[in-house]
């Protein structure tokens, strides 16, 4: 088996996920021997699992004029972006850096959409010159800037208004984006005024709507409510003669981090889109990030030592919050599994990294087979918002990323060296006045 399922349910009903099974393999690659060749901690992504996710989503979208644009922020490695491109997937970007990565990986500008509340002038200019297909505009000021820059380049930009539908995504507050008090998008009232003033923006074709209400959404209701509001607004615009060519439904589909998480079925999610926009003649854009890659990746880490504690033992591992921030930042749960567990006694551990913060904790009181220094573990569900959110905190080098594909592996990011880490820093020998 290349891919394992954690449940007893039939595996064909489950979206692809990469976790070491009893064989200690992911995507046909033996993790123990991989960890002999690549220094831990490192990320490993299953190309097969990513392809299967894309295929499942594309199958569910059958018959719709739909473009899937991967949210690059979820996993920005150029090899992952190349894989997306090979499968016909475009990119949802939020910075010039993500634009350059996407183009570098071969994703054509015609399949790139540019989102984000704080696009800077030079980023908009660069994206216009590259020919990105659409700007998801989040404020009147940005719309005016887009007009000015498109005029300067003698171009017509395609723009979508990001609607803030004031819907509760029922997810973690830090990753909820669709409430009126959040910084994202504009109200329907505000959007209406942009369409009314469309002639003031001759270099912008305001012919799209966009919505994204949050991430790790595990129910259909928030999607139904948000898309319902956007659909009502689209019908209103249509009656007024404003032609809408594209509706971008954002990302947000949740994944299973622990067995009690029940992600929505892909087909049911797509049916919500089909229902909301029945009769819409244009293109539907989707911006999934997490759903495509989270469960395709693991973070491999070794136990440095087992340290006695006042309540229970600490498992001090070589990965830390700078490598995978989600547990510290969102109290997120990730399954943690020994790669070659033998049947035997179990102990409850606090699993912590070497960083000098109490928040550098991956799990509290987690039951694991009794572990010893040197044991190899996987932290599962780490393919999204793992490497892409990593930092050099505590002067720890960014870790390697490895792509696995049907029995083979390739290092797609080498571990940072000390020289890489301090590149750009210098002693203050060149003092100037400003
Ligand atoms: N589109 C827009 C405009 C977004 O802001 C996002 C994510 C996505 C699409 C993709 O959402 P997804 O399908 O991945 O849910 N660091 C957090 C997640 C932050 C999501 C930010 N925006 C985490 O680790 O949970």
CSV table of C-alpha atoms and ligand atoms in Angstrom, one decimal:
chain,number,residue,atom,x,y,z
A,1,UNK,CA,0.0,0.0,0.0
A,2,UNK,CA,1.4,3.4,-0.9
A,3,UNK,CA,-1.1,5.4,1.1
A,4,UNK,CA,-2.7,4.4,4.3
A,5,UNK,CA,-6.0,5.2,5.8
A,6,UNK,CA,-6.2,5.8,9.6
A,7,UNK,CA,-9.7,4.5,9.9
A,8,UNK,CA,-11.4,1.2,9.4
A,9,UNK,CA,-13.7,2.7,6.8
A,10,UNK,CA,-13.2,1.5,3.2
A,11,UNK,CA,-10.2,3.4,1.8
A,12,UNK,CA,-11.8,4.2,-1.5
A,13,UNK,CA,-14.3,6.4,0.3
A,14,UNK,CA,-11.5,8.4,1.9
A,15,UNK,CA,-9.5,11.1,0.2
A,16,UNK,CA,-5.8,10.3,-0.2
A,17,UNK,CA,-3.6,10.7,2.8
A,18,UNK,CA,0.0,9.9,3.5
A,19,UNK,CA,0.9,8.3,6.8
A,20,UNK,CA,3.3,5.6,7.7
A,21,UNK,CA,1.5,2.3,8.0
A,22,UNK,CA,2.8,-0.9,9.6
A,23,UNK,CA,5.4,-1.0,6.7
A,24,UNK,CA,6.9,2.3,7.8
A,25,UNK,CA,6.5,3.6,4.2
A,26,UNK,CA,4.9,6.5,2.6
A,27,UNK,CA,4.4,6.5,-1.2
A,28,UNK,CA,6.6,3.4,-1.4
A,29,UNK,CA,9.5,5.1,0.4
A,30,UNK,CA,10.9,3.5,3.6
A,31,UNK,CA,11.0,6.3,6.1
A,32,UNK,CA,13.7,4.8,8.3
A,33,UNK,CA,16.1,4.5,5.5
A,34,UNK,CA,15.1,8.0,4.2
A,35,UNK,CA,15.9,9.4,7.6
A,36,UNK,CA,19.4,7.8,7.4
A,37,UNK,CA,20.0,9.9,4.2
A,38,UNK,CA,18.2,13.1,5.1
A,39,UNK,CA,18.9,14.8,8.5
A,40,UNK,CA,15.8,15.1,10.7
A,41,UNK,CA,13.7,17.1,11.1
A,42,UNK,CA,12.5,17.3,7.5
A,43,UNK,CA,9.2,17.4,5.6
A,44,UNK,CA,8.1,14.6,3.3
A,45,UNK,CA,5.3,15.0,0.8
A,46,UNK,CA,3.6,12.3,-1.2
A,47,UNK,CA,3.3,13.3,-4.8
A,48,UNK,CA,0.8,10.4,-5.3
A,49,UNK,CA,-1.4,11.7,-2.6
A,50,UNK,CA,-1.4,15.2,-4.0
A,51,UNK,CA,-2.2,14.0,-7.5
A,52,UNK,CA,-5.1,11.9,-6.1
A,53,UNK,CA,-6.5,14.9,-4.2
A,54,UNK,CA,-6.4,17.0,-7.4
A,55,UNK,CA,-8.0,14.2,-9.4
A,56,UNK,CA,-10.8,13.8,-6.8
A,57,UNK,CA,-11.5,17.5,-6.9
A,58,UNK,CA,-11.4,17.7,-10.7
A,59,UNK,CA,-13.7,14.7,-11.0
A,60,UNK,CA,-16.2,16.3,-8.6
A,61,UNK,CA,-16.1,19.5,-10.7
A,62,UNK,CA,-16.9,17.6,-13.9
A,63,UNK,CA,-19.1,19.5,-16.3
A,64,UNK,CA,-18.5,22.9,-14.6
A,65,UNK,CA,-16.3,25.6,-16.2
A,66,UNK,CA,-14.0,25.5,-13.2
A,67,UNK,CA,-10.4,26.5,-12.6
A,68,UNK,CA,-8.6,25.2,-9.5
A,69,UNK,CA,-6.0,27.7,-8.3
A,70,UNK,CA,-3.9,26.3,-5.4
A,71,UNK,CA,-3.5,28.7,-2.5
A,72,UNK,CA,0.3,29.0,-2.7
A,73,UNK,CA,0.6,30.0,0.9
A,74,UNK,CA,-0.3,26.5,2.0
A,75,UNK,CA,2.8,25.0,0.5
A,76,UNK,CA,5.0,27.3,-1.6
A,77,UNK,CA,7.8,24.8,-2.5
A,78,UNK,CA,8.4,25.2,-6.2
A,79,UNK,CA,8.4,21.4,-6.7
A,80,UNK,CA,4.9,21.2,-5.2
A,81,UNK,CA,3.8,24.1,-7.4
A,82,UNK,CA,5.3,22.3,-10.5
A,83,UNK,CA,3.2,19.3,-9.5
A,84,UNK,CA,0.1,21.4,-9.4
A,85,UNK,CA,0.9,22.8,-12.8
A,86,UNK,CA,1.5,19.4,-14.3
A,87,UNK,CA,-2.0,18.5,-13.1
A,88,UNK,CA,-3.6,21.6,-14.7
A,89,UNK,CA,-3.9,23.5,-11.4
A,90,UNK,CA,-3.2,27.3,-11.3
A,91,UNK,CA,-2.2,29.5,-8.4
A,92,UNK,CA,-3.9,31.8,-5.9
A,93,UNK,CA,-1.1,34.2,-4.8
A,94,UNK,CA,-0.9,37.0,-2.2
A,95,UNK,CA,2.5,38.5,-2.8
A,96,UNK,CA,5.1,39.2,-5.5
A,97,UNK,CA,7.1,36.4,-4.0
A,98,UNK,CA,4.3,33.9,-4.6
A,99,UNK,CA,3.9,35.3,-8.1
A,100,UNK,CA,7.5,34.7,-8.9
A,101,UNK,CA,7.5,31.2,-7.4
A,102,UNK,CA,4.4,30.3,-9.4
A,103,UNK,CA,5.8,31.6,-12.7
A,104,UNK,CA,9.1,29.9,-11.9
A,105,UNK,CA,7.3,26.6,-11.5
A,106,UNK,CA,5.7,27.0,-14.9
A,107,UNK,CA,2.2,28.1,-13.9
A,108,UNK,CA,1.0,30.4,-16.7
A,109,UNK,CA,-0.1,33.9,-15.6
A,110,UNK,CA,-3.5,33.2,-17.2
A,111,UNK,CA,-4.0,30.7,-14.4
A,112,UNK,CA,-3.0,33.0,-11.5
A,113,UNK,CA,-5.3,35.0,-9.4
A,114,UNK,CA,-4.0,37.7,-7.0
A,115,UNK,CA,-5.7,38.0,-3.6
A,116,UNK,CA,-4.8,39.9,-0.4
A,117,UNK,CA,-5.8,43.0,1.5
A,118,UNK,CA,-2.4,44.7,1.4
A,119,UNK,CA,-1.2,44.5,-2.2
A,120,UNK,CA,1.6,47.1,-2.7
A,121,UNK,CA,1.9,49.3,-5.7
A,122,UNK,CA,5.0,47.5,-7.0
A,123,UNK,CA,3.4,44.1,-6.5
A,124,UNK,CA,0.3,45.1,-8.5
A,125,UNK,CA,2.5,46.6,-11.2
A,126,UNK,CA,4.6,43.4,-11.4
A,127,UNK,CA,1.5,41.2,-11.5
A,128,UNK,CA,-0.1,43.4,-14.3
A,129,UNK,CA,3.1,43.2,-16.3
A,130,UNK,CA,3.2,39.5,-15.9
A,131,UNK,CA,-0.4,39.3,-17.1
A,132,UNK,CA,-2.1,37.6,-14.1
A,133,UNK,CA,-5.6,36.7,-14.9
A,134,UNK,CA,-7.5,38.4,-12.1
A,135,UNK,CA,-7.1,40.7,-9.1
A,136,UNK,CA,-9.3,39.9,-6.2
A,137,UNK,CA,-9.8,43.5,-4.9
A,138,UNK,CA,-10.4,44.2,-1.2
A,139,UNK,CA,-10.8,48.0,-0.9
A,140,UNK,CA,-11.7,51.0,-3.0
A,141,UNK,CA,-8.2,52.4,-2.5
A,142,UNK,CA,-6.8,49.2,-4.1
A,143,UNK,CA,-9.3,49.5,-7.0
A,144,UNK,CA,-8.2,53.1,-7.6
A,145,UNK,CA,-4.5,52.0,-7.5
A,146,UNK,CA,-5.2,49.1,-9.9
A,147,UNK,CA,-6.9,51.6,-12.3
A,148,UNK,CA,-3.9,54.0,-12.1
A,149,UNK,CA,-1.3,51.2,-12.7
A,150,UNK,CA,-3.3,49.5,-15.4
A,151,UNK,CA,-3.7,52.9,-17.2
A,152,UNK,CA,0.1,53.5,-16.9
A,153,UNK,CA,0.8,50.1,-18.5
A,154,UNK,CA,-2.0,50.7,-21.1
A,155,UNK,CA,-3.7,47.5,-20.0
A,156,UNK,CA,-7.1,46.4,-18.9
A,157,UNK,CA,-7.1,44.5,-15.7
A,158,UNK,CA,-9.7,41.9,-14.8
A,159,UNK,CA,-10.9,42.4,-11.2
A,160,UNK,CA,-13.2,40.6,-8.8
A,161,UNK,CA,-14.7,42.3,-5.7
A,162,UNK,CA,-14.0,40.3,-2.6
A,163,UNK,CA,-17.3,40.2,-0.8
A,164,UNK,CA,-17.2,40.0,3.0
A,165,UNK,CA,-20.5,38.1,3.6
A,166,UNK,CA,-20.4,38.4,7.4
A,167,UNK,CA,-20.7,34.7,7.8
A,168,UNK,CA,-19.2,32.7,10.7
A,169,UNK,CA,-17.1,29.9,9.3
A,170,UNK,CA,-17.1,28.1,12.7
A,171,UNK,CA,-13.4,27.6,12.7
A,172,UNK,CA,-10.5,28.9,14.8
A,173,UNK,CA,-10.9,32.7,15.3
A,174,UNK,CA,-7.4,33.3,13.9
A,175,UNK,CA,-8.3,31.7,10.5
A,176,UNK,CA,-11.8,33.1,10.2
A,177,UNK,CA,-12.0,35.8,7.5
A,178,UNK,CA,-15.6,36.3,6.6
A,179,UNK,CA,-17.1,38.2,9.6
A,180,UNK,CA,-17.9,41.9,9.1
A,181,UNK,CA,-15.2,42.8,11.8
A,182,UNK,CA,-12.5,40.9,9.9
A,183,UNK,CA,-10.1,43.0,7.7
A,184,UNK,CA,-11.0,41.0,4.5
A,185,UNK,CA,-13.3,42.0,1.6
A,186,UNK,CA,-16.0,44.6,1.5
A,187,UNK,CA,-19.7,44.6,2.2
A,188,UNK,CA,-22.3,44.1,-0.6
A,189,UNK,CA,-23.3,47.7,0.0
A,190,UNK,CA,-19.8,48.9,-0.7
A,191,UNK,CA,-19.4,46.5,-3.7
A,192,UNK,CA,-22.6,47.9,-5.2
A,193,UNK,CA,-21.1,51.3,-5.3
A,194,UNK,CA,-18.1,50.1,-7.2
A,195,UNK,CA,-20.3,48.6,-9.9
A,196,UNK,CA,-22.3,51.8,-10.0
A,197,UNK,CA,-19.0,53.8,-10.5
A,198,UNK,CA,-17.5,51.3,-12.9
A,199,UNK,CA,-17.0,53.9,-15.6
A,200,UNK,CA,-14.6,55.7,-13.3
A,201,UNK,CA,-12.3,52.7,-13.8
A,202,UNK,CA,-11.9,52.4,-17.6
A,203,UNK,CA,-8.7,50.3,-17.3
A,204,UNK,CA,-10.4,47.8,-14.9
A,205,UNK,CA,-13.0,45.3,-16.0
A,206,UNK,CA,-14.9,44.7,-12.9
A,207,UNK,CA,-16.4,41.4,-13.9
A,208,UNK,CA,-15.9,39.0,-11.0
A,209,UNK,CA,-17.0,38.2,-7.5
A,210,UNK,CA,-14.8,36.6,-4.9
A,211,UNK,CA,-15.4,35.3,-1.4
A,212,UNK,CA,-13.3,33.4,1.1
A,213,UNK,CA,-14.6,33.0,4.7
A,214,UNK,CA,-11.9,31.1,6.4
A,215,UNK,CA,-9.9,27.9,6.6
A,216,UNK,CA,-10.3,24.4,8.1
A,217,UNK,CA,-14.1,24.5,7.7
A,218,UNK,CA,-15.7,21.2,8.5
A,219,UNK,CA,-19.3,21.9,7.7
A,220,UNK,CA,-21.3,22.8,4.6
A,221,UNK,CA,-23.5,25.4,6.2
A,222,UNK,CA,-20.9,28.3,6.3
A,223,UNK,CA,-20.2,27.6,2.6
A,224,UNK,CA,-24.0,27.5,1.8
A,225,UNK,CA,-24.6,30.8,3.5
A,226,UNK,CA,-21.6,32.6,2.1
A,227,UNK,CA,-22.1,31.4,-1.5
A,228,UNK,CA,-25.8,32.1,-1.2
A,229,UNK,CA,-25.1,35.8,-0.4
A,230,UNK,CA,-22.7,36.0,-3.3
A,231,UNK,CA,-25.2,34.3,-5.6
A,232,UNK,CA,-27.9,36.8,-4.6
A,233,UNK,CA,-25.6,39.7,-5.4
A,234,UNK,CA,-24.6,38.1,-8.7
A,235,UNK,CA,-28.3,37.9,-9.7
A,236,UNK,CA,-28.9,41.5,-8.7
A,237,UNK,CA,-25.9,42.6,-10.8
A,238,UNK,CA,-27.1,40.5,-13.8
A,239,UNK,CA,-30.5,42.2,-13.6
A,240,UNK,CA,-28.8,45.6,-13.7
A,241,UNK,CA,-26.8,44.5,-16.8
A,242,UNK,CA,-23.4,44.1,-15.1
A,243,UNK,CA,-21.7,41.1,-16.8
A,244,UNK,CA,-20.0,38.8,-14.4
A,245,UNK,CA,-17.5,36.4,-16.0
A,246,UNK,CA,-16.0,34.7,-13.0
A,247,UNK,CA,-17.0,33.8,-9.5
A,248,UNK,CA,-14.2,32.8,-7.1
A,249,UNK,CA,-15.4,30.7,-4.2
A,250,UNK,CA,-12.2,30.8,-2.3
A,251,UNK,CA,-10.7,27.9,-0.3
A,252,UNK,CA,-11.4,26.7,3.2
A,253,UNK,CA,-12.2,23.0,2.9
A,254,UNK,CA,-11.1,21.3,6.1
A,255,UNK,CA,-9.1,18.1,6.5
A,256,UNK,CA,-8.9,15.4,9.1
A,257,UNK,CA,-6.2,16.2,11.7
A,258,UNK,CA,-7.7,13.8,14.2
A,259,UNK,CA,-10.1,10.9,14.0
A,260,UNK,CA,-13.1,12.9,15.3
A,261,UNK,CA,-12.7,15.5,12.5
A,262,UNK,CA,-15.3,14.8,9.8
A,263,UNK,CA,-14.4,16.7,6.7
A,264,UNK,CA,-17.2,17.3,4.2
A,265,UNK,CA,-17.2,15.1,1.1
A,266,UNK,CA,-15.7,16.8,-1.9
A,267,UNK,CA,-18.8,16.1,-4.0
A,268,UNK,CA,-21.1,17.6,-1.4
A,269,UNK,CA,-19.0,20.7,-1.3
A,270,UNK,CA,-19.1,21.0,-5.1
A,271,UNK,CA,-22.8,20.4,-5.1
A,272,UNK,CA,-23.1,23.5,-2.8
A,273,UNK,CA,-21.3,25.5,-5.5
A,274,UNK,CA,-23.4,24.0,-8.2
A,275,UNK,CA,-26.6,24.8,-6.4
A,276,UNK,CA,-25.6,28.3,-5.5
A,277,UNK,CA,-24.6,29.3,-9.0
A,278,UNK,CA,-27.0,27.2,-11.1
A,279,UNK,CA,-27.4,29.0,-14.4
A,280,UNK,CA,-24.2,31.0,-14.0
A,281,UNK,CA,-22.6,31.1,-17.5
A,282,UNK,CA,-19.1,32.1,-16.5
A,283,UNK,CA,-16.1,30.4,-14.8
A,284,UNK,CA,-16.0,29.2,-11.2
A,285,UNK,CA,-12.6,29.6,-9.6
A,286,UNK,CA,-11.6,27.6,-6.5
A,287,UNK,CA,-8.7,28.4,-4.2
A,288,UNK,CA,-8.1,25.3,-2.1
A,289,UNK,CA,-4.8,25.2,-0.2
A,290,UNK,CA,-5.0,22.9,2.8
A,291,UNK,CA,-7.3,20.3,1.3
A,292,UNK,CA,-4.9,19.5,-1.5
A,293,UNK,CA,-1.7,19.1,0.5
A,294,UNK,CA,-2.1,18.9,4.3
A,295,UNK,CA,-2.7,15.2,4.5
A,296,UNK,CA,-0.1,14.5,1.8
A,297,UNK,CA,2.7,15.6,4.1
A,298,UNK,CA,4.4,14.7,7.3
A,299,UNK,CA,7.2,16.2,9.4
A,300,UNK,CA,9.8,13.6,10.4
A,301,UNK,CA,11.5,14.1,13.7
A,302,UNK,CA,13.7,12.1,16.1
A,303,UNK,CA,13.5,11.9,19.8
A,304,UNK,CA,16.5,13.7,21.2
A,305,UNK,CA,15.9,12.5,24.8
A,306,UNK,CA,13.2,11.5,27.2
A,307,UNK,CA,13.2,13.9,30.2
A,308,UNK,CA,11.4,13.2,33.5
A,309,UNK,CA,8.8,15.8,34.4
A,310,UNK,CA,6.7,16.6,37.4
A,311,UNK,CA,3.5,15.4,35.8
A,312,UNK,CA,4.7,13.1,33.1
A,313,UNK,CA,7.7,12.5,30.9
A,314,UNK,CA,8.7,15.0,28.2
A,315,UNK,CA,9.6,13.6,24.8
A,316,UNK,CA,12.1,16.2,23.5
A,317,UNK,CA,12.1,15.9,19.7
A,318,UNK,CA,14.4,17.7,17.2
A,319,UNK,CA,11.5,19.5,15.4
A,320,UNK,CA,10.2,22.7,17.0
A,321,UNK,CA,7.7,25.5,16.8
A,322,UNK,CA,9.8,27.3,14.2
A,323,UNK,CA,9.5,24.3,11.9
A,324,UNK,CA,5.8,23.7,12.4
A,325,UNK,CA,4.0,26.6,14.1
A,326,UNK,CA,0.4,25.4,14.0
A,327,UNK,CA,0.3,23.7,17.5
A,328,UNK,CA,1.8,26.8,19.2
A,329,UNK,CA,-0.2,29.3,17.2
A,330,UNK,CA,-3.6,27.7,17.0
A,331,UNK,CA,-3.4,24.9,19.6
A,332,UNK,CA,-3.7,22.7,16.5
A,333,UNK,CA,-3.8,18.9,16.9
A,334,UNK,CA,-1.5,16.8,14.7
A,335,UNK,CA,-1.3,13.1,15.1
A,336,UNK,CA,2.2,12.0,16.1
A,337,UNK,CA,3.2,8.4,15.3
A,338,UNK,CA,6.4,6.4,15.8
A,339,UNK,CA,7.6,5.1,12.5
A,340,UNK,CA,8.5,1.6,13.6
A,341,UNK,CA,6.3,1.0,16.6
A,342,UNK,CA,6.4,-2.4,18.1
A,343,UNK,CA,3.4,-3.7,20.0
A,344,UNK,CA,4.1,-3.0,23.7
A,345,UNK,CA,3.5,-0.7,26.6
A,346,UNK,CA,2.1,2.8,26.0
A,347,UNK,CA,3.0,6.0,27.9
A,348,UNK,CA,1.5,9.5,28.0
A,349,UNK,CA,4.1,12.1,27.0
A,350,UNK,CA,4.3,15.9,26.6
A,351,UNK,CA,5.9,16.2,23.2
A,352,UNK,CA,8.1,19.3,23.0
A,353,UNK,CA,10.8,20.8,20.8
A,354,UNK,CA,14.1,22.4,21.8
A,355,UNK,CA,13.0,26.0,21.4
A,356,UNK,CA,13.2,28.1,24.5
A,357,UNK,CA,9.5,28.7,25.0
A,358,UNK,CA,6.8,26.8,26.8
A,359,UNK,CA,4.6,27.2,23.7
A,360,UNK,CA,7.1,25.0,21.8
A,361,UNK,CA,4.8,22.0,22.5
A,362,UNK,CA,3.4,19.7,19.9
A,363,UNK,CA,1.2,17.7,22.2
A,364,UNK,CA,0.3,17.3,25.9
A,365,UNK,CA,-0.4,14.0,27.5
A,366,UNK,CA,-0.3,12.1,24.2
A,367,UNK,CA,-0.3,8.4,24.4
A,368,UNK,CA,2.5,6.8,22.4
A,369,UNK,CA,4.2,3.4,22.5
A,370,UNK,CA,7.1,3.8,25.0
A,371,UNK,CA,9.8,5.8,23.2
A,372,UNK,CA,13.6,6.2,23.5
A,373,UNK,CA,16.2,8.6,22.3
A,374,UNK,CA,16.8,8.2,18.6
A,375,UNK,CA,13.2,7.0,17.7
A,376,UNK,CA,11.8,8.3,14.5
A,377,UNK,CA,8.3,9.9,14.6
A,378,UNK,CA,6.0,11.5,12.0
A,379,UNK,CA,4.0,14.5,12.8
A,380,UNK,CA,1.1,14.0,10.4
A,381,UNK,CA,-1.1,16.4,8.4
A,382,UNK,CA,1.9,18.7,8.0
A,383,UNK,CA,1.8,19.3,4.2
A,384,UNK,CA,-0.1,22.6,4.5
A,385,UNK,CA,1.0,25.6,6.5
A,386,UNK,CA,4.1,23.7,7.8
A,387,UNK,CA,7.2,24.6,5.8
A,388,UNK,CA,5.6,27.7,4.4
A,389,UNK,CA,5.2,29.2,7.9
A,390,UNK,CA,8.6,28.1,9.2
A,391,UNK,CA,11.2,30.6,10.6
A,392,UNK,CA,14.7,30.7,11.8
A,393,UNK,CA,13.7,31.4,15.4
A,394,UNK,CA,16.4,30.3,17.8
A,395,UNK,CA,18.8,30.3,14.8
A,396,UNK,CA,17.5,27.0,13.7
A,397,UNK,CA,18.0,26.4,9.9
A,398,UNK,CA,15.0,25.9,7.7
A,399,UNK,CA,14.6,22.1,7.3
A,400,UNK,CA,14.8,20.0,4.2
A,401,UNK,CA,11.7,19.2,2.1
A,402,UNK,CA,11.5,15.9,0.3
A,403,UNK,CA,9.1,14.8,-2.4
A,404,UNK,CA,8.2,11.1,-2.5
A,405,UNK,CA,6.8,9.5,-5.6
A,406,UNK,CA,6.0,5.8,-5.9
A,407,UNK,CA,9.1,4.4,-4.4
A,408,UNK,CA,11.5,7.3,-5.2
A,409,UNK,CA,12.4,10.5,-3.4
A,410,UNK,CA,13.9,13.8,-4.4
A,411,UNK,CA,15.1,16.6,-2.1
A,412,UNK,CA,13.1,19.6,-3.2
A,413,UNK,CA,14.6,21.9,-0.6
A,414,UNK,CA,18.0,21.3,1.0
A,415,UNK,CA,18.4,22.0,4.6
A,416,UNK,CA,19.6,25.6,5.2
A,417,UNK,CA,23.3,25.9,6.1
A,418,UNK,CA,24.6,28.3,8.7
A,419,UNK,CA,25.9,30.5,5.8
A,420,UNK,CA,22.4,30.6,4.2
A,421,UNK,CA,20.9,31.6,7.5
A,422,UNK,CA,23.1,34.6,8.0
A,423,UNK,CA,23.3,35.6,4.3
A,424,UNK,CA,22.3,39.3,4.1
A,425,UNK,CA,23.4,40.1,7.7
A,426,UNK,CA,26.4,42.3,8.1
A,427,UNK,CA,28.5,44.1,10.7
A,428,UNK,CA,27.8,47.9,10.6
A,429,UNK,CA,30.8,48.9,8.7
A,430,UNK,CA,29.0,51.2,6.3
A,431,UNK,CA,27.4,53.9,8.5
A,432,UNK,CA,25.4,56.5,6.6
A,433,UNK,CA,23.1,59.4,7.5
A,434,UNK,CA,19.4,59.6,6.4
B,1,LIG,N1,-7.9,32.0,-0.6
B,1,LIG,C1,-7.6,33.0,0.3
B,1,LIG,C2,-8.0,34.3,-0.1
B,1,LIG,C3,-7.0,32.7,1.5
B,1,LIG,O1,-6.8,33.7,2.4
B,1,LIG,C4,-6.7,31.4,1.9
B,1,LIG,C5,-6.1,31.1,3.2
B,1,LIG,C6,-7.0,30.4,0.9
B,1,LIG,C7,-7.6,30.7,-0.2
B,1,LIG,C8,-6.7,28.9,1.2
B,1,LIG,O2,-7.5,28.4,2.3
B,1,LIG,P1,-7.4,26.9,2.6
B,1,LIG,O3,-8.1,26.1,1.5
B,1,LIG,O4,-6.0,26.4,2.8
B,1,LIG,O5,-8.2,26.8,3.9
B,1,LIG,N2,-2.1,29.2,8.7
B,1,LIG,C9,-3.4,28.8,8.9
B,1,LIG,C10,-4.3,28.9,7.7
B,1,LIG,C11,-4.4,30.3,7.2
B,1,LIG,C12,-5.2,30.4,5.9
B,1,LIG,C13,-5.1,31.7,5.3
B,1,LIG,N3,-5.8,31.9,4.0
B,1,LIG,C14,-3.4,27.3,9.4
B,1,LIG,O6,-2.3,26.8,9.5
B,1,LIG,O7,-4.4,26.8,9.8
